[in-house]
């Protein structure tokens, strides 16, 4: 069986794994991403991780023949170039990702957006396996997503498809004014439904600071809500409702066979999930009444597997040349 390396390159950490043709992660490793040291440092850090995985594969007698990368930023997957990116990775926009990493590792490489890779992984082997269309939504520090149709993630004409956190939400307004969003726009889903959005809402509603016994982050907001704190409960309720409203609206547009919800908020617990699903189902058109809305299954390996899947497809090998 052939093997490839899958990489999940984010602003905080870079994870990689040796993945076989069936999608099994044979071995994995992680490294902190030197995000503020510039693109060259991030590329070299990734190459060091890949080379360590190549050595591990060789030690196990495995032949690795390609590299798949799921990366933060808008990725032109045809050219393997970072089209645009936030300052989460300094100077990342414009990086020739596949060309640089191929030169550093000796492997043919392909790249796509990390959330697109996550969506591919879940549609291949996770909660969306076995169905023709999967809408994946990632709910965490940001709000992202991907739509996988017959095994292909729809990337869009400019490779920006899947930015599901950046369209208008009625929940992202206060006193008639739109809330500022991380994209420099306003009134978007992410402004109220993301983890930081929920924590910021908690503080605006009068929630106490951490040093005064309040919540220091979104996890703490959830814990306070579970203990009956009314301010935390309201912030969580609004954030979950905004997420659900967006998910239901997107499902009406795309008509997926299943909606898979991942990210930290998806696993926060029933206070968030139940409210999200209730609001999503309130939005659904009648033909979608039985639509499955389920949590993701693959955890942190999803993007590694999705990136590996792209490499396996893009770089086929002649039958019998790998064992």
PDB file of C-alpha atoms in Angstrom:
ATOM      1  CA  UNK A   1       0.000   0.000   0.000  1.00  0.00           C
ATOM      2  CA  UNK A   2       1.267   3.471  -0.860  1.00  0.00           C
ATOM      3  CA  UNK A   3       1.845   6.226   1.704  1.00  0.00           C
ATOM      4  CA  UNK A   4       1.863  10.015   1.583  1.00  0.00           C
ATOM      5  CA  UNK A   5       2.408  12.758   4.151  1.00  0.00           C
ATOM      6  CA  UNK A   6      -0.445  15.050   5.165  1.00  0.00           C
ATOM      7  CA  UNK A   7       0.210  18.413   6.822  1.00  0.00           C
ATOM      8  CA  UNK A   8      -2.148  20.707   8.744  1.00  0.00           C
ATOM      9  CA  UNK A   9      -0.367  24.076   8.846  1.00  0.00           C
ATOM     10  CA  UNK A  10      -1.940  26.595  11.206  1.00  0.00           C
ATOM     11  CA  UNK A  11      -0.919  29.796  12.897  1.00  0.00           C
ATOM     12  CA  UNK A  12      -0.296  28.137  16.263  1.00  0.00           C
ATOM     13  CA  UNK A  13       0.905  24.655  15.387  1.00  0.00           C
ATOM     14  CA  UNK A  14       1.764  22.486  12.417  1.00  0.00           C
ATOM     15  CA  UNK A  15       0.682  18.849  12.531  1.00  0.00           C
ATOM     16  CA  UNK A  16       1.708  16.124  10.144  1.00  0.00           C
ATOM     17  CA  UNK A  17       1.184  12.441   9.609  1.00  0.00           C
ATOM     18  CA  UNK A  18       2.137   9.481   7.474  1.00  0.00           C
ATOM     19  CA  UNK A  19      -1.123   8.399   5.843  1.00  0.00           C
ATOM     20  CA  UNK A  20      -1.731   5.202   3.923  1.00  0.00           C
ATOM     21  CA  UNK A  21      -3.975   4.772   0.908  1.00  0.00           C
ATOM     22  CA  UNK A  22      -6.892   3.834   3.121  1.00  0.00           C
ATOM     23  CA  UNK A  23      -6.646   7.031   5.158  1.00  0.00           C
ATOM     24  CA  UNK A  24      -5.082   5.503   8.246  1.00  0.00           C
ATOM     25  CA  UNK A  25      -2.644   7.795  10.072  1.00  0.00           C
ATOM     26  CA  UNK A  26       0.296   5.483  10.651  1.00  0.00           C
ATOM     27  CA  UNK A  27       2.342   8.015  12.614  1.00  0.00           C
ATOM     28  CA  UNK A  28       1.891  11.688  13.470  1.00  0.00           C
ATOM     29  CA  UNK A  29       3.882  14.532  14.945  1.00  0.00           C
ATOM     30  CA  UNK A  30       3.429  18.242  15.687  1.00  0.00           C
ATOM     31  CA  UNK A  31       5.562  21.352  15.985  1.00  0.00           C
ATOM     32  CA  UNK A  32       4.857  24.903  17.060  1.00  0.00           C
ATOM     33  CA  UNK A  33       4.477  27.248  14.082  1.00  0.00           C
ATOM     34  CA  UNK A  34       6.918  30.191  14.188  1.00  0.00           C
ATOM     35  CA  UNK A  35       4.124  32.360  12.787  1.00  0.00           C
ATOM     36  CA  UNK A  36       5.620  35.736  13.631  1.00  0.00           C
ATOM     37  CA  UNK A  37       9.069  34.888  12.253  1.00  0.00           C
ATOM     38  CA  UNK A  38       7.965  35.148   8.645  1.00  0.00           C
ATOM     39  CA  UNK A  39       7.107  32.857   5.752  1.00  0.00           C
ATOM     40  CA  UNK A  40      10.624  31.504   5.259  1.00  0.00           C
ATOM     41  CA  UNK A  41      10.813  30.356   8.877  1.00  0.00           C
ATOM     42  CA  UNK A  42       7.379  28.723   8.641  1.00  0.00           C
ATOM     43  CA  UNK A  43       8.349  26.897   5.453  1.00  0.00           C
ATOM     44  CA  UNK A  44      11.594  25.622   6.964  1.00  0.00           C
ATOM     45  CA  UNK A  45       9.766  24.555  10.145  1.00  0.00           C
ATOM     46  CA  UNK A  46       7.262  22.616   8.019  1.00  0.00           C
ATOM     47  CA  UNK A  47      10.039  21.056   5.969  1.00  0.00           C
ATOM     48  CA  UNK A  48      11.813  19.911   9.137  1.00  0.00           C
ATOM     49  CA  UNK A  49       8.579  18.222  10.236  1.00  0.00           C
ATOM     50  CA  UNK A  50       8.102  16.586   6.832  1.00  0.00           C
ATOM     51  CA  UNK A  51      11.685  15.335   6.752  1.00  0.00           C
ATOM     52  CA  UNK A  52      11.273  13.822  10.212  1.00  0.00           C
ATOM     53  CA  UNK A  53       8.162  12.005   8.964  1.00  0.00           C
ATOM     54  CA  UNK A  54      10.094  10.808   5.913  1.00  0.00           C
ATOM     55  CA  UNK A  55      12.779   9.372   8.194  1.00  0.00           C
ATOM     56  CA  UNK A  56      10.141   7.669  10.345  1.00  0.00           C
ATOM     57  CA  UNK A  57       8.549   6.180   7.246  1.00  0.00           C
ATOM     58  CA  UNK A  58      11.913   4.884   6.059  1.00  0.00           C
ATOM     59  CA  UNK A  59      12.552   3.384   9.491  1.00  0.00           C
ATOM     60  CA  UNK A  60       9.250   1.501   9.153  1.00  0.00           C
ATOM     61  CA  UNK A  61      10.049   0.386   5.623  1.00  0.00           C
ATOM     62  CA  UNK A  62       7.368   2.604   4.087  1.00  0.00           C
ATOM     63  CA  UNK A  63       7.792   4.449   0.798  1.00  0.00           C
ATOM     64  CA  UNK A  64       6.342   7.984   0.970  1.00  0.00           C
ATOM     65  CA  UNK A  65       5.773   9.440  -2.489  1.00  0.00           C
ATOM     66  CA  UNK A  66       3.815  12.719  -2.134  1.00  0.00           C
ATOM     67  CA  UNK A  67       2.941  15.583   0.190  1.00  0.00           C
ATOM     68  CA  UNK A  68      -0.461  17.146   0.835  1.00  0.00           C
ATOM     69  CA  UNK A  69      -0.727  20.445   2.733  1.00  0.00           C
ATOM     70  CA  UNK A  70      -3.763  22.026   4.353  1.00  0.00           C
ATOM     71  CA  UNK A  71      -2.756  25.586   5.158  1.00  0.00           C
ATOM     72  CA  UNK A  72      -4.164  28.676   6.795  1.00  0.00           C
ATOM     73  CA  UNK A  73      -5.059  31.368   4.271  1.00  0.00           C
ATOM     74  CA  UNK A  74      -6.773  31.473   0.910  1.00  0.00           C
ATOM     75  CA  UNK A  75      -4.885  28.915  -1.171  1.00  0.00           C
ATOM     76  CA  UNK A  76      -4.819  28.770  -4.953  1.00  0.00           C
ATOM     77  CA  UNK A  77      -4.718  24.984  -5.048  1.00  0.00           C
ATOM     78  CA  UNK A  78      -3.929  24.917  -8.763  1.00  0.00           C
ATOM     79  CA  UNK A  79      -0.682  26.850  -8.354  1.00  0.00           C
ATOM     80  CA  UNK A  80      -0.048  26.005  -4.699  1.00  0.00           C
ATOM     81  CA  UNK A  81       0.231  29.687  -3.782  1.00  0.00           C
ATOM     82  CA  UNK A  82      -1.141  31.562  -0.753  1.00  0.00           C
ATOM     83  CA  UNK A  83      -3.436  34.138  -2.370  1.00  0.00           C
ATOM     84  CA  UNK A  84      -4.179  36.042   0.819  1.00  0.00           C
ATOM     85  CA  UNK A  85      -3.867  35.556   4.550  1.00  0.00           C
ATOM     86  CA  UNK A  86      -4.365  37.299   7.860  1.00  0.00           C
ATOM     87  CA  UNK A  87      -1.468  38.355  10.056  1.00  0.00           C
ATOM     88  CA  UNK A  88      -1.793  35.078  11.997  1.00  0.00           C
ATOM     89  CA  UNK A  89       1.243  34.073   9.922  1.00  0.00           C
ATOM     90  CA  UNK A  90       3.445  37.076   9.169  1.00  0.00           C
ATOM     91  CA  UNK A  91       4.058  37.648   5.467  1.00  0.00           C
ATOM     92  CA  UNK A  92       2.202  34.494   4.449  1.00  0.00           C
ATOM     93  CA  UNK A  93       0.337  35.994   1.464  1.00  0.00           C
ATOM     94  CA  UNK A  94       2.179  35.370  -1.784  1.00  0.00           C
ATOM     95  CA  UNK A  95       4.086  32.318  -0.536  1.00  0.00           C
ATOM     96  CA  UNK A  96       4.707  29.684  -3.225  1.00  0.00           C
ATOM     97  CA  UNK A  97       3.792  26.941  -0.812  1.00  0.00           C
ATOM     98  CA  UNK A  98       4.030  23.794  -2.927  1.00  0.00           C
ATOM     99  CA  UNK A  99       7.062  24.862  -4.954  1.00  0.00           C
ATOM    100  CA  UNK A 100       9.007  25.799  -1.834  1.00  0.00           C
ATOM    101  CA  UNK A 101       8.146  22.665   0.130  1.00  0.00           C
ATOM    102  CA  UNK A 102       8.792  20.397  -2.850  1.00  0.00           C
ATOM    103  CA  UNK A 103      12.247  21.935  -3.169  1.00  0.00           C
ATOM    104  CA  UNK A 104      12.887  21.486   0.564  1.00  0.00           C
ATOM    105  CA  UNK A 105      11.614  17.895   0.845  1.00  0.00           C
ATOM    106  CA  UNK A 106      11.983  16.343  -2.603  1.00  0.00           C
ATOM    107  CA  UNK A 107       8.288  15.363  -2.666  1.00  0.00           C
ATOM    108  CA  UNK A 108       5.683  16.452  -5.212  1.00  0.00           C
ATOM    109  CA  UNK A 109       3.260  18.609  -3.244  1.00  0.00           C
ATOM    110  CA  UNK A 110      -0.293  19.901  -3.393  1.00  0.00           C
ATOM    111  CA  UNK A 111      -1.933  22.463  -1.126  1.00  0.00           C
ATOM    112  CA  UNK A 112      -5.393  23.680  -0.213  1.00  0.00           C
ATOM    113  CA  UNK A 113      -7.009  25.690   2.555  1.00  0.00           C
ATOM    114  CA  UNK A 114      -6.884  23.975   5.958  1.00  0.00           C
ATOM    115  CA  UNK A 115     -10.662  24.078   6.504  1.00  0.00           C
ATOM    116  CA  UNK A 116     -11.185  22.663   3.018  1.00  0.00           C
ATOM    117  CA  UNK A 117      -8.773  19.887   3.976  1.00  0.00           C
ATOM    118  CA  UNK A 118     -10.754  19.307   7.172  1.00  0.00           C
ATOM    119  CA  UNK A 119     -13.969  19.064   5.145  1.00  0.00           C
ATOM    120  CA  UNK A 120     -12.364  16.556   2.756  1.00  0.00           C
ATOM    121  CA  UNK A 121     -11.171  14.419   5.638  1.00  0.00           C
ATOM    122  CA  UNK A 122     -14.594  14.275   7.261  1.00  0.00           C
ATOM    123  CA  UNK A 123     -16.300  13.527   3.947  1.00  0.00           C
ATOM    124  CA  UNK A 124     -13.808  10.770   3.139  1.00  0.00           C
ATOM    125  CA  UNK A 125     -13.602   8.905   6.426  1.00  0.00           C
ATOM    126  CA  UNK A 126     -15.507  10.794   9.104  1.00  0.00           C
ATOM    127  CA  UNK A 127     -19.051  11.884   9.831  1.00  0.00           C
ATOM    128  CA  UNK A 128     -19.738  12.574   6.152  1.00  0.00           C
ATOM    129  CA  UNK A 129     -18.434   9.291   4.747  1.00  0.00           C
ATOM    130  CA  UNK A 130     -20.610   7.461   2.256  1.00  0.00           C
ATOM    131  CA  UNK A 131     -22.830  10.347   1.114  1.00  0.00           C
ATOM    132  CA  UNK A 132     -22.561  12.445  -2.071  1.00  0.00           C
ATOM    133  CA  UNK A 133     -22.567  15.911  -0.486  1.00  0.00           C
ATOM    134  CA  UNK A 134     -21.299  17.240   2.835  1.00  0.00           C
ATOM    135  CA  UNK A 135     -21.552  20.713   4.308  1.00  0.00           C
ATOM    136  CA  UNK A 136     -18.786  21.075   6.879  1.00  0.00           C
ATOM    137  CA  UNK A 137     -18.856  23.938   9.382  1.00  0.00           C
ATOM    138  CA  UNK A 138     -15.939  24.666  11.702  1.00  0.00           C
ATOM    139  CA  UNK A 139     -16.936  26.583  14.845  1.00  0.00           C
ATOM    140  CA  UNK A 140     -14.033  27.758  16.981  1.00  0.00           C
ATOM    141  CA  UNK A 141     -11.701  30.754  17.067  1.00  0.00           C
ATOM    142  CA  UNK A 142     -13.162  31.590  13.674  1.00  0.00           C
ATOM    143  CA  UNK A 143     -16.098  30.304  11.639  1.00  0.00           C
ATOM    144  CA  UNK A 144     -15.196  28.484   8.437  1.00  0.00           C
ATOM    145  CA  UNK A 145     -16.476  25.713   6.279  1.00  0.00           C
ATOM    146  CA  UNK A 146     -16.399  23.694   3.112  1.00  0.00           C
ATOM    147  CA  UNK A 147     -18.853  22.014   0.772  1.00  0.00           C
ATOM    148  CA  UNK A 148     -17.741  18.646  -0.574  1.00  0.00           C
ATOM    149  CA  UNK A 149     -19.586  17.327  -3.604  1.00  0.00           C
ATOM    150  CA  UNK A 150     -18.782  13.825  -4.913  1.00  0.00           C
ATOM    151  CA  UNK A 151     -15.421  13.856  -3.152  1.00  0.00           C
ATOM    152  CA  UNK A 152     -14.330  17.322  -4.326  1.00  0.00           C
ATOM    153  CA  UNK A 153     -14.289  20.399  -2.105  1.00  0.00           C
ATOM    154  CA  UNK A 154     -15.830  23.363  -3.920  1.00  0.00           C
ATOM    155  CA  UNK A 155     -13.148  26.055  -3.711  1.00  0.00           C
ATOM    156  CA  UNK A 156     -14.709  28.780  -5.854  1.00  0.00           C
ATOM    157  CA  UNK A 157     -13.432  30.959  -8.698  1.00  0.00           C
ATOM    158  CA  UNK A 158     -10.976  32.767  -6.404  1.00  0.00           C
ATOM    159  CA  UNK A 159     -10.528  29.894  -3.914  1.00  0.00           C
ATOM    160  CA  UNK A 160     -12.418  31.781  -1.171  1.00  0.00           C
ATOM    161  CA  UNK A 161     -15.466  29.494  -0.990  1.00  0.00           C
ATOM    162  CA  UNK A 162     -16.160  28.301   2.531  1.00  0.00           C
ATOM    163  CA  UNK A 163     -15.839  31.609   4.386  1.00  0.00           C
ATOM    164  CA  UNK A 164     -19.173  30.911   6.014  1.00  0.00           C
ATOM    165  CA  UNK A 165     -18.444  33.214   8.947  1.00  0.00           C
ATOM    166  CA  UNK A 166     -18.519  36.235   6.698  1.00  0.00           C
ATOM    167  CA  UNK A 167     -22.067  36.876   5.656  1.00  0.00           C
ATOM    168  CA  UNK A 168     -24.715  38.969   7.373  1.00  0.00           C
ATOM    169  CA  UNK A 169     -26.428  37.674  10.488  1.00  0.00           C
ATOM    170  CA  UNK A 170     -29.354  39.327  12.296  1.00  0.00           C
ATOM    171  CA  UNK A 171     -27.728  38.198  15.543  1.00  0.00           C
ATOM    172  CA  UNK A 172     -24.619  40.318  14.851  1.00  0.00           C
ATOM    173  CA  UNK A 173     -26.335  43.638  15.507  1.00  0.00           C
ATOM    174  CA  UNK A 174     -26.693  45.529  18.760  1.00  0.00           C
ATOM    175  CA  UNK A 175     -28.738  48.715  19.170  1.00  0.00           C
ATOM    176  CA  UNK A 176     -29.161  48.700  15.403  1.00  0.00           C
ATOM    177  CA  UNK A 177     -25.413  48.738  14.757  1.00  0.00           C
ATOM    178  CA  UNK A 178     -23.439  45.878  13.168  1.00  0.00           C
ATOM    179  CA  UNK A 179     -20.733  44.268  15.286  1.00  0.00           C
ATOM    180  CA  UNK A 180     -17.205  44.554  13.873  1.00  0.00           C
ATOM    181  CA  UNK A 181     -15.848  41.351  12.353  1.00  0.00           C
ATOM    182  CA  UNK A 182     -12.306  39.991  12.117  1.00  0.00           C
ATOM    183  CA  UNK A 183     -12.408  40.421   8.326  1.00  0.00           C
ATOM    184  CA  UNK A 184     -12.740  44.223   8.761  1.00  0.00           C
ATOM    185  CA  UNK A 185     -16.402  43.985   7.770  1.00  0.00           C
ATOM    186  CA  UNK A 186     -19.312  44.178  10.205  1.00  0.00           C
ATOM    187  CA  UNK A 187     -22.516  42.372  11.091  1.00  0.00           C
ATOM    188  CA  UNK A 188     -21.162  38.955  10.138  1.00  0.00           C
ATOM    189  CA  UNK A 189     -21.821  35.552  11.696  1.00  0.00           C
ATOM    190  CA  UNK A 190     -18.279  35.227  13.053  1.00  0.00           C
ATOM    191  CA  UNK A 191     -18.607  38.450  15.047  1.00  0.00           C
ATOM    192  CA  UNK A 192     -21.077  36.802  17.425  1.00  0.00           C
ATOM    193  CA  UNK A 193     -20.897  33.026  16.820  1.00  0.00           C
ATOM    194  CA  UNK A 194     -17.148  32.385  17.110  1.00  0.00           C
ATOM    195  CA  UNK A 195     -15.513  31.556  20.428  1.00  0.00           C
ATOM    196  CA  UNK A 196     -13.992  35.044  20.803  1.00  0.00           C
ATOM    197  CA  UNK A 197     -17.320  36.530  19.669  1.00  0.00           C
ATOM    198  CA  UNK A 198     -19.183  34.743  22.480  1.00  0.00           C
ATOM    199  CA  UNK A 199     -16.615  35.821  25.064  1.00  0.00           C
ATOM    200  CA  UNK A 200     -16.734  39.421  23.846  1.00  0.00           C
ATOM    201  CA  UNK A 201     -20.538  39.348  24.019  1.00  0.00           C
ATOM    202  CA  UNK A 202     -20.363  38.054  27.586  1.00  0.00           C
ATOM    203  CA  UNK A 203     -18.234  41.067  28.536  1.00  0.00           C
ATOM    204  CA  UNK A 204     -20.516  43.531  26.705  1.00  0.00           C
ATOM    205  CA  UNK A 205     -23.505  42.105  28.557  1.00  0.00           C
ATOM    206  CA  UNK A 206     -21.782  42.946  31.849  1.00  0.00           C
ATOM    207  CA  UNK A 207     -19.949  39.687  32.509  1.00  0.00           C
ATOM    208  CA  UNK A 208     -17.147  39.960  35.015  1.00  0.00           C
ATOM    209  CA  UNK A 209     -13.483  39.867  34.113  1.00  0.00           C
ATOM    210  CA  UNK A 210     -11.471  36.781  35.045  1.00  0.00           C
ATOM    211  CA  UNK A 211      -9.732  38.554  37.926  1.00  0.00           C
ATOM    212  CA  UNK A 212     -13.163  39.325  39.410  1.00  0.00           C
ATOM    213  CA  UNK A 213     -14.364  35.740  39.244  1.00  0.00           C
ATOM    214  CA  UNK A 214     -15.742  35.962  35.721  1.00  0.00           C
ATOM    215  CA  UNK A 215     -14.792  34.232  32.475  1.00  0.00           C
ATOM    216  CA  UNK A 216     -11.327  34.501  30.967  1.00  0.00           C
ATOM    217  CA  UNK A 217     -12.282  32.741  27.724  1.00  0.00           C
ATOM    218  CA  UNK A 218     -15.129  30.975  25.932  1.00  0.00           C
ATOM    219  CA  UNK A 219     -14.613  27.722  27.842  1.00  0.00           C
ATOM    220  CA  UNK A 220     -15.090  29.633  31.075  1.00  0.00           C
ATOM    221  CA  UNK A 221     -18.245  31.265  29.660  1.00  0.00           C
ATOM    222  CA  UNK A 222     -19.622  27.783  29.014  1.00  0.00           C
ATOM    223  CA  UNK A 223     -18.753  26.613  32.524  1.00  0.00           C
ATOM    224  CA  UNK A 224     -20.480  29.621  34.051  1.00  0.00           C
ATOM    225  CA  UNK A 225     -23.528  29.051  31.844  1.00  0.00           C
ATOM    226  CA  UNK A 226     -23.662  25.417  32.955  1.00  0.00           C
ATOM    227  CA  UNK A 227     -23.646  26.668  36.555  1.00  0.00           C
ATOM    228  CA  UNK A 228     -26.629  28.917  35.832  1.00  0.00           C
ATOM    229  CA  UNK A 229     -24.920  32.294  35.400  1.00  0.00           C
ATOM    230  CA  UNK A 230     -27.528  34.351  33.474  1.00  0.00           C
ATOM    231  CA  UNK A 231     -25.043  36.585  31.635  1.00  0.00           C
ATOM    232  CA  UNK A 232     -22.945  33.680  30.437  1.00  0.00           C
ATOM    233  CA  UNK A 233     -26.092  31.765  29.484  1.00  0.00           C
ATOM    234  CA  UNK A 234     -27.358  34.651  27.361  1.00  0.00           C
ATOM    235  CA  UNK A 235     -24.023  35.080  25.582  1.00  0.00           C
ATOM    236  CA  UNK A 236     -23.829  31.367  24.820  1.00  0.00           C
ATOM    237  CA  UNK A 237     -27.463  31.281  23.719  1.00  0.00           C
ATOM    238  CA  UNK A 238     -27.002  34.123  21.243  1.00  0.00           C
ATOM    239  CA  UNK A 239     -23.780  32.708  19.843  1.00  0.00           C
ATOM    240  CA  UNK A 240     -25.275  29.247  19.372  1.00  0.00           C
ATOM    241  CA  UNK A 241     -28.438  30.694  17.841  1.00  0.00           C
ATOM    242  CA  UNK A 242     -26.376  32.728  15.370  1.00  0.00           C
ATOM    243  CA  UNK A 243     -24.455  29.584  14.401  1.00  0.00           C
ATOM    244  CA  UNK A 244     -27.635  27.589  13.954  1.00  0.00           C
ATOM    245  CA  UNK A 245     -29.341  30.272  11.902  1.00  0.00           C
ATOM    246  CA  UNK A 246     -26.358  30.426   9.564  1.00  0.00           C
ATOM    247  CA  UNK A 247     -26.134  26.632   9.262  1.00  0.00           C
ATOM    248  CA  UNK A 248     -29.830  26.331   8.461  1.00  0.00           C
ATOM    249  CA  UNK A 249     -29.651  29.056   5.832  1.00  0.00           C
ATOM    250  CA  UNK A 250     -26.608  27.502   4.179  1.00  0.00           C
ATOM    251  CA  UNK A 251     -28.313  24.109   4.133  1.00  0.00           C
ATOM    252  CA  UNK A 252     -31.291  25.663   2.346  1.00  0.00           C
ATOM    253  CA  UNK A 253     -28.944  27.013  -0.319  1.00  0.00           C
ATOM    254  CA  UNK A 254     -26.706  23.964  -0.778  1.00  0.00           C
ATOM    255  CA  UNK A 255     -29.057  21.045   0.061  1.00  0.00           C
ATOM    256  CA  UNK A 256     -26.346  18.747   1.488  1.00  0.00           C
ATOM    257  CA  UNK A 257     -26.918  15.125   2.405  1.00  0.00           C
ATOM    258  CA  UNK A 258     -25.473  15.839   5.846  1.00  0.00           C
ATOM    259  CA  UNK A 259     -24.143  18.787   7.847  1.00  0.00           C
ATOM    260  CA  UNK A 260     -20.991  18.053   9.856  1.00  0.00           C
ATOM    261  CA  UNK A 261     -20.102  20.521  12.601  1.00  0.00           C
ATOM    262  CA  UNK A 262     -16.553  20.591  13.969  1.00  0.00           C
ATOM    263  CA  UNK A 263     -14.336  22.905  15.969  1.00  0.00           C
ATOM    264  CA  UNK A 264     -14.135  23.502  19.697  1.00  0.00           C
ATOM    265  CA  UNK A 265     -17.672  24.822  20.128  1.00  0.00           C
ATOM    266  CA  UNK A 266     -19.185  21.705  18.539  1.00  0.00           C
ATOM    267  CA  UNK A 267     -17.833  19.706  21.477  1.00  0.00           C
ATOM    268  CA  UNK A 268     -18.490  22.239  24.226  1.00  0.00           C
ATOM    269  CA  UNK A 269     -21.589  20.361  25.338  1.00  0.00           C
ATOM    270  CA  UNK A 270     -25.399  20.278  25.018  1.00  0.00           C
ATOM    271  CA  UNK A 271     -25.990  23.901  26.065  1.00  0.00           C
ATOM    272  CA  UNK A 272     -24.371  25.048  22.817  1.00  0.00           C
ATOM    273  CA  UNK A 273     -25.246  22.111  20.558  1.00  0.00           C
ATOM    274  CA  UNK A 274     -28.939  21.885  21.416  1.00  0.00           C
ATOM    275  CA  UNK A 275     -29.522  25.605  20.905  1.00  0.00           C
ATOM    276  CA  UNK A 276     -27.560  25.576  17.647  1.00  0.00           C
ATOM    277  CA  UNK A 277     -29.506  22.642  16.261  1.00  0.00           C
ATOM    278  CA  UNK A 278     -32.874  24.053  17.330  1.00  0.00           C
ATOM    279  CA  UNK A 279     -32.160  27.315  15.529  1.00  0.00           C
ATOM    280  CA  UNK A 280     -30.819  25.508  12.457  1.00  0.00           C
ATOM    281  CA  UNK A 281     -33.957  23.395  12.181  1.00  0.00           C
ATOM    282  CA  UNK A 282     -36.129  26.482  12.603  1.00  0.00           C
ATOM    283  CA  UNK A 283     -34.537  27.832   9.404  1.00  0.00           C
ATOM    284  CA  UNK A 284     -34.767  24.677   7.287  1.00  0.00           C
ATOM    285  CA  UNK A 285     -37.198  24.431   4.389  1.00  0.00           C
ATOM    286  CA  UNK A 286     -39.737  21.559   4.651  1.00  0.00           C
ATOM    287  CA  UNK A 287     -37.908  19.173   2.263  1.00  0.00           C
ATOM    288  CA  UNK A 288     -34.884  19.392   4.585  1.00  0.00           C
ATOM    289  CA  UNK A 289     -36.787  18.560   7.761  1.00  0.00           C
ATOM    290  CA  UNK A 290     -34.929  15.266   8.226  1.00  0.00           C
ATOM    291  CA  UNK A 291     -31.478  16.624   7.416  1.00  0.00           C
ATOM    292  CA  UNK A 292     -28.803  15.102   9.659  1.00  0.00           C
ATOM    293  CA  UNK A 293     -26.730  17.626  11.609  1.00  0.00           C
ATOM    294  CA  UNK A 294     -23.921  15.728  13.314  1.00  0.00           C
ATOM    295  CA  UNK A 295     -20.633  16.401  15.118  1.00  0.00           C
ATOM    296  CA  UNK A 296     -17.340  15.785  13.338  1.00  0.00           C
ATOM    297  CA  UNK A 297     -15.581  12.489  14.080  1.00  0.00           C
ATOM    298  CA  UNK A 298     -11.925  12.745  13.109  1.00  0.00           C
ATOM    299  CA  UNK A 299     -10.735  15.460  15.471  1.00  0.00           C
ATOM    300  CA  UNK A 300      -7.289  16.884  14.774  1.00  0.00           C
ATOM    301  CA  UNK A 301      -6.505  14.252  12.134  1.00  0.00           C
ATOM    302  CA  UNK A 302      -9.239  15.428   9.746  1.00  0.00           C
ATOM    303  CA  UNK A 303      -7.167  18.060   7.925  1.00  0.00           C
ATOM    304  CA  UNK A 304      -4.134  15.748   7.784  1.00  0.00           C
ATOM    305  CA  UNK A 305      -6.258  13.057   6.147  1.00  0.00           C
ATOM    306  CA  UNK A 306      -7.965  15.520   3.819  1.00  0.00           C
ATOM    307  CA  UNK A 307      -4.640  16.949   2.639  1.00  0.00           C
ATOM    308  CA  UNK A 308      -3.326  13.411   2.183  1.00  0.00           C
ATOM    309  CA  UNK A 309      -6.433  12.498   0.190  1.00  0.00           C
ATOM    310  CA  UNK A 310      -5.730  15.359  -2.219  1.00  0.00           C
ATOM    311  CA  UNK A 311      -2.139  14.127  -2.655  1.00  0.00           C
ATOM    312  CA  UNK A 312      -3.246  10.537  -3.227  1.00  0.00           C
ATOM    313  CA  UNK A 313      -5.623  11.629  -5.987  1.00  0.00           C
ATOM    314  CA  UNK A 314      -3.449  14.271  -7.626  1.00  0.00           C
ATOM    315  CA  UNK A 315      -0.310  12.134  -7.748  1.00  0.00           C
ATOM    316  CA  UNK A 316      -1.439   8.629  -8.752  1.00  0.00           C
ATOM    317  CA  UNK A 317       1.162   5.906  -9.069  1.00  0.00           C
ATOM    318  CA  UNK A 318       1.394   2.961 -11.403  1.00  0.00           C
ATOM    319  CA  UNK A 319      -0.261  -0.170 -10.058  1.00  0.00           C
ATOM    320  CA  UNK A 320       2.205  -2.461  -8.347  1.00  0.00           C
ATOM    321  CA  UNK A 321       4.976   0.080  -7.817  1.00  0.00           C
ATOM    322  CA  UNK A 322       4.216   0.398  -4.096  1.00  0.00           C
ATOM    323  CA  UNK A 323       3.810  -2.256  -1.477  1.00  0.00           C
TER     324      UNK A 323
END
